[in-house]
């Protein structure tokens, strides 16, 4: 995508300090791959049950795919990944989708303007469901399955998920008293995964109250550097400070090119930056070292 993303009104007031936190998702805010391949357990030298971790990871894979297929049109749109939900906004005519029959609209290839509009409708519907939350999407049984899985994962990982969520809350000022002159804060995700499963992960890993659906970017085709450039265009200003946080080389390299501070996340127990453990004051210290 070559066009910039327009910042919503009030996102970054020109005269007010703004901190923009650009998070990686997998193996940073959430754990999945390291559970599936046993690398998370491996770092604990026998203190973690390898098979239990793998079983937890497989359960996450299943519930993510089920949510995508049953509620997010994934079987239809899997081959039409976009870098963010509003990427096809120009094709969306604003049609009321309350009674729209997605099963009868014949969405298909070739990917022409008509089908781009149909895909834009689906993206808008996904955003609407995201805003409502999983409790309004899943039945009672699945809500319990999901809640139990989250709890067992958080326990197995010593609170990785809940501590990551708490830090994102703190970044937004949700868990502390608002102070006069405190900078505005924005959380975004730039993930190498495709968009729809990443949106599903945000919901399932309970990140939807700290990251809005329009702040989730997929670098699957375009790369993280391009996503970082879009974010800079969207929120850039004289009083805006950016920080990238992740576990991978690509986001580290992209942050370096953008001259943004970077916080390296590692899963080994003695790592300096991991969950639980990483604090907002640590992130701000790294940001201060770059910007001041």
Coordinates of C-alpha atoms in Angstrom, one line a residue:
X1 CA 0.0 0.0 0.0
X2 CA 1.4 3.4 -1.0
X3 CA -1.0 5.8 0.6
X4 CA -0.8 7.1 4.1
X5 CA -3.3 6.5 6.8
X6 CA -5.1 9.6 8.0
X7 CA -5.1 10.1 11.7
X8 CA -8.5 10.2 13.3
X9 CA -9.4 13.6 14.7
X10 CA -7.8 14.1 18.0
X11 CA -5.5 11.1 17.8
X12 CA -2.3 13.3 18.1
X13 CA -2.9 16.9 18.9
X14 CA -0.1 19.0 17.5
X15 CA 0.7 20.8 20.7
X16 CA 0.3 17.9 23.2
X17 CA 3.0 15.2 23.9
X18 CA 2.2 11.8 22.5
X19 CA 3.8 8.4 23.1
X20 CA 3.1 5.8 20.4
X21 CA 3.9 2.3 21.4
X22 CA 4.3 -0.1 18.5
X23 CA 4.1 -3.7 19.7
X24 CA 4.9 -6.9 18.0
X25 CA 2.3 -9.6 18.8
X26 CA 3.6 -13.2 18.8
X27 CA 6.2 -14.0 21.4
X28 CA 5.9 -10.5 22.7
X29 CA 2.4 -9.7 23.9
X30 CA 1.2 -13.3 23.5
X31 CA 2.9 -16.7 23.4
X32 CA 2.0 -19.4 20.8
X33 CA 4.9 -20.5 18.7
X34 CA 7.2 -21.1 21.7
X35 CA 4.5 -23.2 23.3
X36 CA 3.9 -25.3 20.2
X37 CA 7.6 -26.0 19.5
X38 CA 8.5 -26.4 23.2
X39 CA 11.1 -23.5 23.2
X40 CA 9.3 -21.8 26.1
X41 CA 9.5 -24.9 28.3
X42 CA 13.0 -25.5 27.1
X43 CA 14.3 -22.3 28.7
X44 CA 13.2 -23.5 32.1
X45 CA 15.5 -26.6 32.1
X46 CA 12.9 -29.2 33.0
X47 CA 10.8 -27.0 35.4
X48 CA 8.0 -26.7 32.8
X49 CA 6.0 -29.6 31.4
X50 CA 6.9 -29.6 27.6
X51 CA 3.9 -31.7 26.6
X52 CA 1.5 -29.4 28.6
X53 CA 2.8 -26.4 26.8
X54 CA 2.4 -28.0 23.4
X55 CA -1.1 -29.1 24.2
X56 CA -2.0 -25.5 25.3
X57 CA -0.5 -24.2 22.0
X58 CA -2.6 -26.6 20.0
X59 CA -5.8 -25.6 21.8
X60 CA -5.0 -21.9 20.9
X61 CA -4.5 -22.8 17.3
X62 CA -7.9 -24.5 17.2
X63 CA -9.8 -21.7 18.9
X64 CA -8.2 -19.1 16.7
X65 CA -9.0 -20.9 13.5
X66 CA -12.6 -21.6 14.7
X67 CA -13.2 -17.9 15.5
X68 CA -11.7 -16.9 12.1
X69 CA -13.8 -19.4 10.1
X70 CA -17.1 -19.1 11.9
X71 CA -17.2 -15.4 12.6
X72 CA -14.6 -13.6 10.5
X73 CA -15.2 -15.0 7.0
X74 CA -11.7 -16.5 6.9
X75 CA -12.4 -19.3 4.5
X76 CA -13.6 -16.7 2.0
X77 CA -11.0 -14.0 2.4
X78 CA -7.9 -15.9 3.5
X79 CA -6.2 -15.2 0.1
X80 CA -7.0 -11.5 0.2
X81 CA -4.9 -10.3 3.1
X82 CA -4.8 -6.5 3.6
X83 CA -2.4 -4.6 5.9
X84 CA -5.1 -3.1 8.1
X85 CA -8.9 -3.2 8.3
X86 CA -9.5 0.3 6.7
X87 CA -7.2 -0.5 3.7
X88 CA -10.2 -0.7 1.4
X89 CA -12.2 2.1 2.9
X90 CA -12.5 3.9 -0.4
X91 CA -14.5 1.0 -1.8
X92 CA -17.0 0.9 1.2
X93 CA -20.1 2.9 0.3
X94 CA -21.4 2.8 3.9
X95 CA -24.2 0.4 3.2
X96 CA -26.2 -0.7 6.3
X97 CA -25.0 -4.3 6.9
X98 CA -27.5 -5.1 9.6
X99 CA -29.5 -7.4 7.2
X100 CA -26.8 -7.9 4.6
X101 CA -26.5 -11.5 3.4
X102 CA -22.8 -12.2 3.2
X103 CA -23.5 -15.8 2.1
X104 CA -25.4 -14.6 -1.0
X105 CA -23.3 -11.8 -2.3
X106 CA -21.0 -14.1 -4.4
X107 CA -17.7 -12.7 -3.2
X108 CA -15.0 -14.3 -5.3
X109 CA -12.1 -13.7 -7.8
X110 CA -11.2 -11.8 -9.8
X111 CA -10.4 -9.2 -7.2
X112 CA -12.1 -6.3 -9.0
X113 CA -13.8 -3.2 -7.6
X114 CA -17.1 -5.0 -6.9
X115 CA -15.3 -7.7 -4.9
X116 CA -13.2 -5.1 -3.2
X117 CA -16.4 -3.5 -1.9
X118 CA -17.6 -6.9 -0.7
X119 CA -14.3 -7.4 1.1
X120 CA -14.5 -3.9 2.6
X121 CA -18.0 -4.8 3.9
X122 CA -16.5 -7.9 5.6
X123 CA -13.7 -5.9 7.1
X124 CA -16.2 -3.4 8.5
X125 CA -18.3 -6.3 10.0
X126 CA -15.1 -7.7 11.6
X127 CA -14.4 -4.3 13.1
X128 CA -17.9 -4.1 14.4
X129 CA -17.7 -7.5 16.0
X130 CA -14.3 -6.6 17.5
X131 CA -15.9 -3.5 19.2
X132 CA -18.7 -5.6 20.7
X133 CA -16.3 -8.2 22.2
X134 CA -16.2 -12.0 22.3
X135 CA -18.9 -12.3 24.9
X136 CA -21.4 -11.0 22.3
X137 CA -20.0 -13.3 19.6
X138 CA -19.4 -16.7 21.3
X139 CA -22.0 -18.9 23.1
X140 CA -21.7 -19.5 26.8
X141 CA -19.9 -22.8 26.3
X142 CA -17.2 -21.3 24.1
X143 CA -16.8 -18.3 26.4
X144 CA -16.0 -20.7 29.2
X145 CA -13.6 -22.8 27.0
X146 CA -11.8 -19.6 26.0
X147 CA -11.7 -18.2 29.6
X148 CA -10.3 -21.5 30.9
X149 CA -7.7 -21.6 28.2
X150 CA -6.6 -18.1 28.9
X151 CA -6.3 -18.8 32.6
X152 CA -4.4 -22.0 32.2
X153 CA -2.0 -20.4 29.7
X154 CA -1.4 -17.4 32.0
X155 CA -0.7 -19.8 34.9
X156 CA 1.7 -22.0 32.8
X157 CA 3.6 -18.9 31.6
X158 CA 3.8 -17.3 35.1
X159 CA 1.5 -14.5 34.2
X160 CA 2.9 -13.5 30.8
X161 CA -0.5 -12.7 29.3
X162 CA -1.9 -10.8 32.2
X163 CA 1.2 -8.8 32.9
X164 CA 1.5 -7.8 29.2
X165 CA -2.1 -6.6 29.3
X166 CA -1.5 -4.7 32.5
X167 CA 1.5 -2.9 30.9
X168 CA -0.6 -1.9 27.9
X169 CA -3.3 -0.6 30.4
X170 CA -0.6 1.4 32.2
X171 CA 0.7 2.8 28.8
X172 CA -2.8 4.2 28.2
X173 CA -3.1 5.5 31.7
X174 CA -6.0 3.2 32.5
X175 CA -4.6 1.8 35.7
X176 CA -3.2 5.0 37.2
X177 CA -4.7 8.3 38.1
X178 CA -4.5 10.8 35.3
X179 CA -1.8 13.5 35.9
X180 CA -2.0 17.0 34.6
X181 CA 0.1 17.4 31.4
X182 CA 0.5 13.6 31.0
X183 CA 1.2 12.7 27.4
X184 CA -1.4 11.0 25.3
X185 CA -0.6 7.4 24.6
X186 CA -1.5 5.1 21.8
X187 CA -0.9 1.3 21.5
X188 CA -0.6 -0.3 18.1
X189 CA 0.3 -3.8 16.9
X190 CA 2.4 -4.6 13.8
X191 CA 2.5 -8.3 13.3
X192 CA 4.0 -10.5 10.6
X193 CA 0.9 -12.7 10.8
X194 CA -2.0 -12.2 8.3
X195 CA -4.7 -9.6 9.4
X196 CA -7.8 -11.6 10.2
X197 CA -6.1 -14.2 12.5
X198 CA -4.2 -11.3 14.2
X199 CA -7.5 -9.6 14.8
X200 CA -8.9 -12.8 16.3
X201 CA -5.8 -13.2 18.5
X202 CA -6.3 -9.7 19.9
X203 CA -9.8 -10.7 21.0
X204 CA -8.9 -14.1 22.3
X205 CA -5.8 -12.9 24.2
X206 CA -7.9 -10.0 25.7
X207 CA -6.1 -7.2 24.1
X208 CA -9.2 -5.6 22.5
X209 CA -9.7 -3.1 25.4
X210 CA -6.2 -1.7 25.0
X211 CA -5.7 -1.9 21.2
X212 CA -8.5 -0.9 18.8
X213 CA -9.1 -2.9 15.7
X214 CA -7.9 0.0 13.4
X215 CA -4.6 -0.1 15.3
X216 CA -3.7 -3.6 14.2
X217 CA -1.4 -3.9 11.2
X218 CA -0.3 -6.9 9.2
X219 CA 3.1 -6.8 7.7
X220 CA 2.6 -10.1 5.9
X221 CA 3.2 -8.7 2.4
X222 CA 4.4 -5.2 2.9
X223 CA 7.0 -5.7 5.7
X224 CA 7.3 -4.0 9.1
X225 CA 9.3 -1.0 7.8
X226 CA 6.4 0.0 5.6
X227 CA 3.9 -0.3 8.4
X228 CA 6.2 1.8 10.6
X229 CA 6.3 4.4 7.9
X230 CA 2.5 4.5 7.7
X231 CA 2.3 4.8 11.5
X232 CA 4.8 7.7 11.4
X233 CA 2.7 9.5 8.7
X234 CA -0.5 8.8 10.7
X235 CA 0.8 10.1 14.1
X236 CA 3.9 12.0 13.3
X237 CA 4.3 15.4 14.8
X238 CA 6.9 17.5 16.7
X239 CA 5.8 16.2 20.1
X240 CA 5.3 12.6 19.2
X241 CA 7.7 9.9 20.4
X242 CA 7.6 6.4 19.0
X243 CA 8.9 3.1 20.6
X244 CA 8.9 -0.3 19.0
X245 CA 8.7 -3.4 21.3
X246 CA 9.2 -6.9 19.9
X247 CA 11.3 -10.1 19.8
X248 CA 12.3 -10.2 16.2
X249 CA 15.1 -8.9 13.9
X250 CA 12.7 -7.3 11.4
X251 CA 11.1 -4.9 13.9
X252 CA 14.5 -4.1 15.4
X253 CA 15.9 -3.3 11.9
X254 CA 12.8 -1.2 11.0
X255 CA 13.0 0.7 14.3
X256 CA 16.7 1.4 13.6
X257 CA 15.9 2.8 10.2
X258 CA 13.1 4.9 11.6
X259 CA 15.5 6.1 14.4
X260 CA 13.0 4.8 17.0
X261 CA 14.0 3.2 20.3
X262 CA 13.6 -0.5 20.4
X263 CA 12.9 -2.8 23.3
X264 CA 14.0 -6.4 22.7
X265 CA 11.6 -9.0 24.3
X266 CA 13.0 -12.4 25.1
X267 CA 11.3 -15.4 26.7
X268 CA 14.2 -16.9 28.7
X269 CA 13.6 -16.5 32.5
X270 CA 16.7 -14.3 33.1
X271 CA 16.1 -11.9 30.2
X272 CA 16.1 -8.2 31.1
X273 CA 12.9 -7.5 29.1
X274 CA 10.1 -10.0 29.3
X275 CA 6.8 -10.6 31.0
X276 CA 6.3 -10.4 33.9
X277 CA 9.0 -7.9 34.5
X278 CA 9.0 -5.2 31.8
X279 CA 7.8 -1.9 33.2
X280 CA 6.6 1.3 31.7
X281 CA 9.4 3.2 33.4
X282 CA 12.0 0.9 31.7
X283 CA 10.4 1.7 28.3
X284 CA 10.3 5.4 29.0
X285 CA 14.0 5.2 30.1
X286 CA 14.9 3.7 26.8
X287 CA 12.8 6.3 25.0
X288 CA 14.4 9.1 26.9
X289 CA 17.9 7.9 26.0
X290 CA 17.0 8.2 22.3
X291 CA 14.9 11.3 22.2
X292 CA 16.6 13.5 24.9

